[in-house]
Amino acid sequence: MALSLYDVTVPVFTRGLGQLSHILEKGLAHAQASGIDPSQLVDARLAPDMFTLAGQIQSASDASKFGVARIAGVTGPSFPDTEATYAELQARVAKTIDYLGTVDRSLIDGHEDREVVMKVRGNELKFTAQRYLLQFAIPNFFFHITTAYDILRHNGVPIGKLDYLGRY
């Protein structure tokens, strides 16, 4: 059985966001058990020129919802990047998962050659939908999920590889 373009978009992004929610829960539990203000984790970053944990969550949300929308040829929802608490970050993840569940398979499957055009730092990038997904959207999504994991782990949250990967 061949994989469809839908099979490697919506379910992959939904699962990754679910694992992101899981590690966020573990981060909040760690902060509460350790007497750490959870906002310290929300505002934590690995390097001065990198996004905070909140920025990583917002970027993972954007990468998945806009990735699917571009491939489907629709306009994805815009969420303002105003989340500043754990509850708001979890709500952002949940809203993104909810949106992904509304995208009809027929808008994605069979459209591997649909043109996807993006503007990045003043440059216009053109892809086929398949190339965009495999060479940009998925790597970008997992970069932000991994960096969120790394921020939490760097700040003492007891998470490991299986928290990132989840159940098989």
Short mmCIF file of N, CA and C in Angstrom, two decimals:
data_model
loop_
_atom_site.label_atom_id
_atom_site.label_comp_id
_atom_site.label_asym_id
_atom_site.label_seq_id
_atom_site.Cartn_x
_atom_site.Cartn_y
_atom_site.Cartn_z
N MET A 1 0.84 -1.18 0.00
CA MET A 1 0.00 0.00 0.00
C MET A 1 0.88 1.24 0.00
N ALA A 2 0.61 2.12 -0.89
CA ALA A 2 1.38 3.36 -0.99
C ALA A 2 0.87 4.38 0.03
N LEU A 3 1.80 5.20 0.51
CA LEU A 3 1.42 6.31 1.38
C LEU A 3 0.88 7.44 0.53
N SER A 4 -0.16 8.09 1.02
CA SER A 4 -0.67 9.25 0.32
C SER A 4 -0.07 10.51 0.93
N LEU A 5 -0.20 11.62 0.23
CA LEU A 5 0.30 12.89 0.75
C LEU A 5 -0.42 13.24 2.05
N TYR A 6 -1.70 12.94 2.12
CA TYR A 6 -2.44 13.19 3.37
C TYR A 6 -1.84 12.38 4.52
N ASP A 7 -1.52 11.12 4.26
CA ASP A 7 -0.98 10.24 5.30
C ASP A 7 0.31 10.77 5.91
N VAL A 8 1.07 11.53 5.15
CA VAL A 8 2.34 12.05 5.67
C VAL A 8 2.24 13.52 6.07
N THR A 9 1.01 14.03 6.14
CA THR A 9 0.83 15.40 6.63
C THR A 9 0.02 15.40 7.91
N VAL A 10 -1.28 15.36 7.79
CA VAL A 10 -2.17 15.55 8.95
C VAL A 10 -1.86 14.57 10.09
N PRO A 11 -1.77 13.26 9.86
CA PRO A 11 -1.48 12.37 10.98
C PRO A 11 -0.08 12.59 11.60
N VAL A 12 0.89 12.91 10.77
CA VAL A 12 2.26 13.13 11.29
C VAL A 12 2.30 14.39 12.14
N PHE A 13 1.71 15.47 11.65
CA PHE A 13 1.69 16.72 12.42
C PHE A 13 0.84 16.57 13.69
N THR A 14 -0.28 15.89 13.58
CA THR A 14 -1.15 15.70 14.74
C THR A 14 -0.44 14.91 15.83
N ARG A 15 0.24 13.86 15.45
CA ARG A 15 0.97 13.05 16.43
C ARG A 15 2.09 13.86 17.07
N GLY A 16 2.85 14.59 16.26
CA GLY A 16 3.93 15.41 16.80
C GLY A 16 3.41 16.45 17.78
N LEU A 17 2.29 17.08 17.46
CA LEU A 17 1.71 18.06 18.37
C LEU A 17 1.21 17.40 19.65
N GLY A 18 0.71 16.19 19.54
CA GLY A 18 0.31 15.44 20.74
C GLY A 18 1.49 15.17 21.66
N GLN A 19 2.61 14.82 21.08
CA GLN A 19 3.82 14.60 21.89
C GLN A 19 4.34 15.91 22.47
N LEU A 20 4.19 16.99 21.71
CA LEU A 20 4.57 18.30 22.23
C LEU A 20 3.72 18.64 23.45
N SER A 21 2.44 18.39 23.37
CA SER A 21 1.55 18.62 24.51
C SER A 21 1.99 17.78 25.71
N HIS A 22 2.37 16.55 25.45
CA HIS A 22 2.83 15.65 26.52
C HIS A 22 4.08 16.19 27.22
N ILE A 23 5.06 16.66 26.45
CA ILE A 23 6.27 17.16 27.12
C ILE A 23 6.00 18.49 27.81
N LEU A 24 5.06 19.27 27.30
CA LEU A 24 4.67 20.49 28.00
C LEU A 24 4.05 20.15 29.36
N GLU A 25 3.20 19.13 29.38
CA GLU A 25 2.59 18.68 30.65
C GLU A 25 3.67 18.28 31.65
N LYS A 26 4.65 17.54 31.17
CA LYS A 26 5.73 17.12 32.06
C LYS A 26 6.54 18.32 32.54
N GLY A 27 6.71 19.32 31.69
CA GLY A 27 7.41 20.53 32.10
C GLY A 27 6.67 21.27 33.19
N LEU A 28 5.36 21.39 33.05
CA LEU A 28 4.56 22.07 34.07
C LEU A 28 4.59 21.29 35.39
N ALA A 29 4.47 19.98 35.31
CA ALA A 29 4.51 19.16 36.52
C ALA A 29 5.86 19.32 37.22
N HIS A 30 6.93 19.35 36.46
CA HIS A 30 8.27 19.54 37.03
C HIS A 30 8.38 20.90 37.71
N ALA A 31 7.90 21.94 37.05
CA ALA A 31 7.97 23.28 37.63
C ALA A 31 7.19 23.33 38.94
N GLN A 32 6.00 22.79 38.95
CA GLN A 32 5.17 22.81 40.16
C GLN A 32 5.81 21.99 41.28
N ALA A 33 6.36 20.83 40.96
CA ALA A 33 6.99 19.98 41.98
C ALA A 33 8.28 20.59 42.52
N SER A 34 8.94 21.39 41.70
CA SER A 34 10.24 21.97 42.08
C SER A 34 10.13 23.40 42.61
N GLY A 35 8.93 23.93 42.66
CA GLY A 35 8.76 25.30 43.12
C GLY A 35 9.29 26.34 42.15
N ILE A 36 9.34 25.99 40.88
CA ILE A 36 9.81 26.91 39.84
C ILE A 36 8.59 27.61 39.24
N ASP A 37 8.70 28.89 39.02
CA ASP A 37 7.63 29.62 38.34
C ASP A 37 7.57 29.10 36.91
N PRO A 38 6.42 28.55 36.47
CA PRO A 38 6.33 28.00 35.11
C PRO A 38 6.69 29.01 34.03
N SER A 39 6.53 30.31 34.30
CA SER A 39 6.87 31.30 33.28
C SER A 39 8.36 31.30 32.97
N GLN A 40 9.18 30.81 33.91
CA GLN A 40 10.61 30.68 33.63
C GLN A 40 10.85 29.71 32.48
N LEU A 41 10.08 28.63 32.45
CA LEU A 41 10.21 27.67 31.35
C LEU A 41 9.63 28.24 30.06
N VAL A 42 8.49 28.92 30.14
CA VAL A 42 7.86 29.50 28.96
C VAL A 42 8.81 30.48 28.29
N ASP A 43 9.57 31.22 29.09
CA ASP A 43 10.49 32.24 28.57
C ASP A 43 11.91 31.73 28.33
N ALA A 44 12.16 30.46 28.62
CA ALA A 44 13.52 29.90 28.47
C ALA A 44 13.86 29.73 27.00
N ARG A 45 15.15 29.83 26.73
CA ARG A 45 15.66 29.62 25.36
C ARG A 45 17.05 28.98 25.47
N LEU A 46 17.50 28.37 24.40
CA LEU A 46 18.81 27.72 24.41
C LEU A 46 19.95 28.70 24.15
N ALA A 47 19.68 29.72 23.39
CA ALA A 47 20.71 30.72 23.05
C ALA A 47 20.01 32.06 22.88
N PRO A 48 20.75 33.14 23.11
CA PRO A 48 20.12 34.46 23.04
C PRO A 48 19.41 34.78 21.72
N ASP A 49 19.89 34.21 20.62
CA ASP A 49 19.29 34.53 19.33
C ASP A 49 18.25 33.50 18.88
N MET A 50 17.82 32.64 19.80
CA MET A 50 16.81 31.63 19.48
C MET A 50 15.48 32.00 20.12
N PHE A 51 14.40 31.44 19.59
CA PHE A 51 13.09 31.64 20.18
C PHE A 51 13.02 31.02 21.57
N THR A 52 12.13 31.57 22.37
CA THR A 52 11.82 31.00 23.68
C THR A 52 11.01 29.71 23.48
N LEU A 53 10.72 29.03 24.58
CA LEU A 53 9.85 27.86 24.49
C LEU A 53 8.52 28.27 23.85
N ALA A 54 7.96 29.40 24.27
CA ALA A 54 6.70 29.87 23.67
C ALA A 54 6.87 30.04 22.16
N GLY A 55 7.96 30.63 21.73
CA GLY A 55 8.20 30.83 20.30
C GLY A 55 8.32 29.51 19.55
N GLN A 56 8.93 28.52 20.18
CA GLN A 56 9.05 27.20 19.54
C GLN A 56 7.68 26.56 19.37
N ILE A 57 6.82 26.70 20.39
CA ILE A 57 5.47 26.12 20.30
C ILE A 57 4.68 26.84 19.19
N GLN A 58 4.75 28.16 19.18
CA GLN A 58 4.06 28.93 18.15
C GLN A 58 4.56 28.55 16.76
N SER A 59 5.85 28.37 16.62
CA SER A 59 6.43 28.02 15.32
C SER A 59 6.05 26.62 14.88
N ALA A 60 6.00 25.67 15.81
CA ALA A 60 5.56 24.31 15.47
C ALA A 60 4.10 24.33 15.04
N SER A 61 3.30 25.12 15.73
CA SER A 61 1.89 25.28 15.36
C SER A 61 1.80 25.84 13.94
N ASP A 62 2.51 26.92 13.67
CA ASP A 62 2.47 27.54 12.35
C ASP A 62 2.97 26.60 11.26
N ALA A 63 4.07 25.90 11.54
CA ALA A 63 4.64 25.00 10.54
C ALA A 63 3.64 23.93 10.14
N SER A 64 2.90 23.40 11.11
CA SER A 64 1.95 22.33 10.79
C SER A 64 0.69 22.87 10.13
N LYS A 65 0.08 23.90 10.70
CA LYS A 65 -1.19 24.38 10.14
C LYS A 65 -1.00 25.04 8.78
N PHE A 66 0.06 25.85 8.64
CA PHE A 66 0.30 26.46 7.34
C PHE A 66 0.85 25.46 6.34
N GLY A 67 1.60 24.49 6.82
CA GLY A 67 2.09 23.43 5.93
C GLY A 67 0.94 22.69 5.29
N VAL A 68 0.00 22.26 6.10
CA VAL A 68 -1.16 21.54 5.58
C VAL A 68 -2.00 22.46 4.69
N ALA A 69 -2.20 23.68 5.12
CA ALA A 69 -3.02 24.61 4.33
C ALA A 69 -2.40 24.87 2.96
N ARG A 70 -1.10 25.09 2.92
CA ARG A 70 -0.45 25.34 1.62
C ARG A 70 -0.58 24.15 0.70
N ILE A 71 -0.39 22.97 1.24
CA ILE A 71 -0.49 21.76 0.42
C ILE A 71 -1.93 21.56 -0.06
N ALA A 72 -2.90 21.90 0.80
CA ALA A 72 -4.32 21.74 0.44
C ALA A 72 -4.83 22.86 -0.45
N GLY A 73 -4.04 23.93 -0.61
CA GLY A 73 -4.46 25.04 -1.45
C GLY A 73 -5.51 25.92 -0.79
N VAL A 74 -5.48 25.97 0.55
CA VAL A 74 -6.43 26.79 1.30
C VAL A 74 -5.67 27.78 2.18
N THR A 75 -6.38 28.69 2.77
CA THR A 75 -5.78 29.64 3.70
C THR A 75 -5.92 29.10 5.11
N GLY A 76 -4.81 28.91 5.78
CA GLY A 76 -4.84 28.41 7.15
C GLY A 76 -5.20 29.52 8.13
N PRO A 77 -5.64 29.14 9.32
CA PRO A 77 -6.00 30.14 10.31
C PRO A 77 -4.77 30.86 10.85
N SER A 78 -4.95 32.12 11.15
CA SER A 78 -3.87 32.90 11.75
C SER A 78 -4.12 32.99 13.25
N PHE A 79 -3.15 32.57 14.04
CA PHE A 79 -3.24 32.69 15.49
C PHE A 79 -2.22 33.74 15.91
N PRO A 80 -2.63 34.73 16.69
CA PRO A 80 -1.64 35.71 17.16
C PRO A 80 -0.65 35.03 18.12
N ASP A 81 0.58 35.41 18.02
CA ASP A 81 1.62 34.81 18.87
C ASP A 81 1.69 35.54 20.20
N THR A 82 0.65 35.35 21.01
CA THR A 82 0.55 36.07 22.29
C THR A 82 0.60 35.16 23.50
N GLU A 83 0.77 33.87 23.29
CA GLU A 83 0.75 32.92 24.40
C GLU A 83 1.91 33.20 25.36
N ALA A 84 1.58 33.30 26.65
CA ALA A 84 2.60 33.61 27.65
C ALA A 84 2.52 32.69 28.86
N THR A 85 1.59 31.76 28.86
CA THR A 85 1.45 30.82 29.98
C THR A 85 1.36 29.40 29.44
N TYR A 86 1.55 28.46 30.35
CA TYR A 86 1.42 27.06 29.96
C TYR A 86 0.02 26.77 29.41
N ALA A 87 -1.00 27.29 30.08
CA ALA A 87 -2.38 27.04 29.63
C ALA A 87 -2.59 27.58 28.22
N GLU A 88 -2.05 28.75 27.94
CA GLU A 88 -2.20 29.33 26.61
C GLU A 88 -1.42 28.54 25.56
N LEU A 89 -0.25 28.03 25.93
CA LEU A 89 0.51 27.21 24.98
C LEU A 89 -0.22 25.91 24.69
N GLN A 90 -0.76 25.29 25.72
CA GLN A 90 -1.52 24.05 25.51
C GLN A 90 -2.76 24.31 24.66
N ALA A 91 -3.40 25.45 24.88
CA ALA A 91 -4.58 25.79 24.08
C ALA A 91 -4.18 25.99 22.61
N ARG A 92 -3.03 26.58 22.37
CA ARG A 92 -2.53 26.79 20.99
C ARG A 92 -2.32 25.44 20.32
N VAL A 93 -1.70 24.51 21.02
CA VAL A 93 -1.48 23.18 20.46
C VAL A 93 -2.82 22.52 20.15
N ALA A 94 -3.76 22.60 21.08
CA ALA A 94 -5.08 21.98 20.89
C ALA A 94 -5.82 22.61 19.70
N LYS A 95 -5.76 23.94 19.57
CA LYS A 95 -6.41 24.62 18.43
C LYS A 95 -5.80 24.17 17.11
N THR A 96 -4.50 23.96 17.12
CA THR A 96 -3.83 23.53 15.90
C THR A 96 -4.26 22.12 15.52
N ILE A 97 -4.30 21.24 16.51
CA ILE A 97 -4.77 19.86 16.26
C ILE A 97 -6.20 19.89 15.74
N ASP A 98 -7.04 20.71 16.36
CA ASP A 98 -8.44 20.81 15.92
C ASP A 98 -8.51 21.27 14.46
N TYR A 99 -7.71 22.27 14.10
CA TYR A 99 -7.72 22.74 12.71
C TYR A 99 -7.29 21.62 11.76
N LEU A 100 -6.22 20.93 12.09
CA LEU A 100 -5.74 19.87 11.21
C LEU A 100 -6.82 18.83 10.94
N GLY A 101 -7.65 18.58 11.95
CA GLY A 101 -8.74 17.62 11.80
C GLY A 101 -9.84 18.07 10.86
N THR A 102 -9.86 19.34 10.50
CA THR A 102 -10.90 19.85 9.60
C THR A 102 -10.50 19.81 8.13
N VAL A 103 -9.23 19.55 7.85
CA VAL A 103 -8.76 19.59 6.46
C VAL A 103 -9.13 18.28 5.77
N ASP A 104 -9.90 18.40 4.72
CA ASP A 104 -10.39 17.23 4.00
C ASP A 104 -9.27 16.56 3.20
N ARG A 105 -9.22 15.26 3.32
CA ARG A 105 -8.22 14.45 2.62
C ARG A 105 -8.20 14.74 1.12
N SER A 106 -9.37 14.98 0.55
CA SER A 106 -9.45 15.19 -0.91
C SER A 106 -8.74 16.46 -1.37
N LEU A 107 -8.51 17.40 -0.45
CA LEU A 107 -7.78 18.62 -0.80
C LEU A 107 -6.28 18.39 -0.89
N ILE A 108 -5.83 17.25 -0.35
CA ILE A 108 -4.39 16.97 -0.29
C ILE A 108 -4.01 15.83 -1.23
N ASP A 109 -4.70 14.71 -1.11
CA ASP A 109 -4.36 13.55 -1.93
C ASP A 109 -4.53 13.85 -3.41
N GLY A 110 -3.55 13.44 -4.19
CA GLY A 110 -3.60 13.65 -5.63
C GLY A 110 -3.11 15.02 -6.07
N HIS A 111 -2.67 15.83 -5.11
CA HIS A 111 -2.22 17.18 -5.45
C HIS A 111 -0.72 17.35 -5.17
N GLU A 112 0.03 16.28 -5.34
CA GLU A 112 1.46 16.30 -5.07
C GLU A 112 2.20 17.35 -5.90
N ASP A 113 1.69 17.62 -7.09
CA ASP A 113 2.36 18.58 -7.99
C ASP A 113 1.81 20.00 -7.89
N ARG A 114 0.86 20.23 -6.97
CA ARG A 114 0.33 21.59 -6.79
C ARG A 114 1.48 22.53 -6.45
N GLU A 115 1.47 23.72 -7.03
CA GLU A 115 2.53 24.68 -6.74
C GLU A 115 2.29 25.32 -5.37
N VAL A 116 3.36 25.36 -4.59
CA VAL A 116 3.35 26.04 -3.29
C VAL A 116 4.38 27.16 -3.40
N VAL A 117 3.93 28.38 -3.16
CA VAL A 117 4.80 29.55 -3.22
C VAL A 117 4.85 30.18 -1.84
N MET A 118 6.06 30.43 -1.36
CA MET A 118 6.25 31.06 -0.05
C MET A 118 7.18 32.24 -0.20
N LYS A 119 6.96 33.22 0.64
CA LYS A 119 7.91 34.33 0.73
C LYS A 119 8.66 34.17 2.04
N VAL A 120 9.98 34.06 1.94
CA VAL A 120 10.84 33.89 3.10
C VAL A 120 11.95 34.92 3.02
N ARG A 121 11.97 35.81 3.99
CA ARG A 121 13.01 36.85 4.06
C ARG A 121 13.18 37.59 2.73
N GLY A 122 12.05 37.97 2.15
CA GLY A 122 12.10 38.73 0.91
C GLY A 122 12.29 37.92 -0.35
N ASN A 123 12.48 36.62 -0.21
CA ASN A 123 12.65 35.76 -1.38
C ASN A 123 11.40 34.93 -1.61
N GLU A 124 11.07 34.72 -2.86
CA GLU A 124 9.95 33.87 -3.20
C GLU A 124 10.47 32.47 -3.50
N LEU A 125 9.96 31.51 -2.78
CA LEU A 125 10.35 30.12 -2.97
C LEU A 125 9.19 29.36 -3.60
N LYS A 126 9.50 28.55 -4.61
CA LYS A 126 8.47 27.77 -5.29
C LYS A 126 8.81 26.29 -5.15
N PHE A 127 7.79 25.53 -4.80
CA PHE A 127 7.92 24.09 -4.62
C PHE A 127 6.73 23.41 -5.27
N THR A 128 6.84 22.10 -5.48
CA THR A 128 5.64 21.29 -5.64
C THR A 128 5.18 20.99 -4.22
N ALA A 129 3.93 20.62 -4.04
CA ALA A 129 3.42 20.32 -2.70
C ALA A 129 4.23 19.21 -2.04
N GLN A 130 4.56 18.18 -2.81
CA GLN A 130 5.32 17.06 -2.24
C GLN A 130 6.72 17.51 -1.81
N ARG A 131 7.38 18.24 -2.65
CA ARG A 131 8.72 18.72 -2.31
C ARG A 131 8.68 19.68 -1.12
N TYR A 132 7.71 20.56 -1.10
CA TYR A 132 7.53 21.49 0.03
C TYR A 132 7.37 20.71 1.33
N LEU A 133 6.50 19.71 1.31
CA LEU A 133 6.26 18.92 2.52
C LEU A 133 7.53 18.22 2.99
N LEU A 134 8.18 17.51 2.08
CA LEU A 134 9.31 16.67 2.46
C LEU A 134 10.60 17.44 2.73
N GLN A 135 10.78 18.57 2.05
CA GLN A 135 12.05 19.28 2.18
C GLN A 135 11.96 20.55 3.03
N PHE A 136 10.75 21.00 3.34
CA PHE A 136 10.63 22.22 4.14
C PHE A 136 9.69 22.04 5.33
N ALA A 137 8.43 21.72 5.08
CA ALA A 137 7.43 21.73 6.16
C ALA A 137 7.74 20.72 7.26
N ILE A 138 7.99 19.48 6.91
CA ILE A 138 8.27 18.47 7.94
C ILE A 138 9.57 18.77 8.69
N PRO A 139 10.69 19.05 8.00
CA PRO A 139 11.90 19.38 8.75
C PRO A 139 11.73 20.61 9.65
N ASN A 140 11.04 21.63 9.18
CA ASN A 140 10.81 22.83 9.97
C ASN A 140 9.98 22.52 11.21
N PHE A 141 8.92 21.76 11.04
CA PHE A 141 8.06 21.35 12.15
C PHE A 141 8.87 20.62 13.22
N PHE A 142 9.62 19.61 12.81
CA PHE A 142 10.36 18.83 13.80
C PHE A 142 11.54 19.60 14.40
N PHE A 143 12.07 20.57 13.70
CA PHE A 143 13.09 21.44 14.30
C PHE A 143 12.51 22.13 15.53
N HIS A 144 11.31 22.68 15.41
CA HIS A 144 10.72 23.42 16.52
C HIS A 144 10.25 22.49 17.64
N ILE A 145 9.74 21.32 17.30
CA ILE A 145 9.35 20.34 18.33
C ILE A 145 10.60 19.90 19.10
N THR A 146 11.66 19.59 18.38
CA THR A 146 12.90 19.15 19.02
C THR A 146 13.50 20.26 19.88
N THR A 147 13.47 21.48 19.41
CA THR A 147 14.03 22.57 20.18
C THR A 147 13.21 22.82 21.44
N ALA A 148 11.89 22.69 21.38
CA ALA A 148 11.06 22.79 22.59
C ALA A 148 11.47 21.70 23.58
N TYR A 149 11.63 20.48 23.10
CA TYR A 149 12.09 19.38 23.95
C TYR A 149 13.44 19.74 24.58
N ASP A 150 14.36 20.23 23.77
CA ASP A 150 15.70 20.56 24.27
C ASP A 150 15.66 21.66 25.33
N ILE A 151 14.82 22.66 25.14
CA ILE A 151 14.70 23.72 26.14
C ILE A 151 14.22 23.15 27.46
N LEU A 152 13.20 22.32 27.42
CA LEU A 152 12.69 21.73 28.66
C LEU A 152 13.74 20.84 29.30
N ARG A 153 14.36 20.01 28.51
CA ARG A 153 15.39 19.10 29.04
C ARG A 153 16.55 19.89 29.64
N HIS A 154 16.99 20.92 28.96
CA HIS A 154 18.09 21.76 29.43
C HIS A 154 17.75 22.44 30.76
N ASN A 155 16.47 22.66 30.99
CA ASN A 155 16.03 23.30 32.22
C ASN A 155 15.61 22.31 33.29
N GLY A 156 16.07 21.07 33.16
CA GLY A 156 15.90 20.09 34.22
C GLY A 156 14.64 19.26 34.19
N VAL A 157 13.81 19.43 33.19
CA VAL A 157 12.58 18.64 33.12
C VAL A 157 12.97 17.19 32.80
N PRO A 158 12.50 16.25 33.62
CA PRO A 158 12.88 14.85 33.43
C PRO A 158 12.11 14.19 32.28
N ILE A 159 12.53 14.49 31.07
CA ILE A 159 11.95 13.88 29.88
C ILE A 159 13.05 13.14 29.14
N GLY A 160 12.63 12.16 28.38
CA GLY A 160 13.59 11.37 27.61
C GLY A 160 13.06 11.10 26.22
N LYS A 161 13.81 10.32 25.51
CA LYS A 161 13.50 10.04 24.11
C LYS A 161 12.09 9.48 23.92
N LEU A 162 11.66 8.62 24.83
CA LEU A 162 10.32 8.04 24.68
C LEU A 162 9.22 9.07 24.91
N ASP A 163 9.50 10.11 25.69
CA ASP A 163 8.52 11.20 25.82
C ASP A 163 8.38 11.93 24.49
N TYR A 164 9.47 12.07 23.77
CA TYR A 164 9.46 12.72 22.46
C TYR A 164 8.78 11.81 21.42
N LEU A 165 9.15 10.56 21.41
CA LEU A 165 8.63 9.64 20.39
C LEU A 165 7.21 9.18 20.67
N GLY A 166 6.86 8.98 21.94
CA GLY A 166 5.53 8.50 22.29
C GLY A 166 5.39 7.02 22.06
N ARG A 167 4.15 6.58 22.20
CA ARG A 167 3.83 5.15 22.00
C ARG A 167 3.78 4.83 20.53
N TYR A 168 4.20 3.63 20.21
CA TYR A 168 4.19 3.19 18.81
C TYR A 168 2.91 2.46 18.51
#
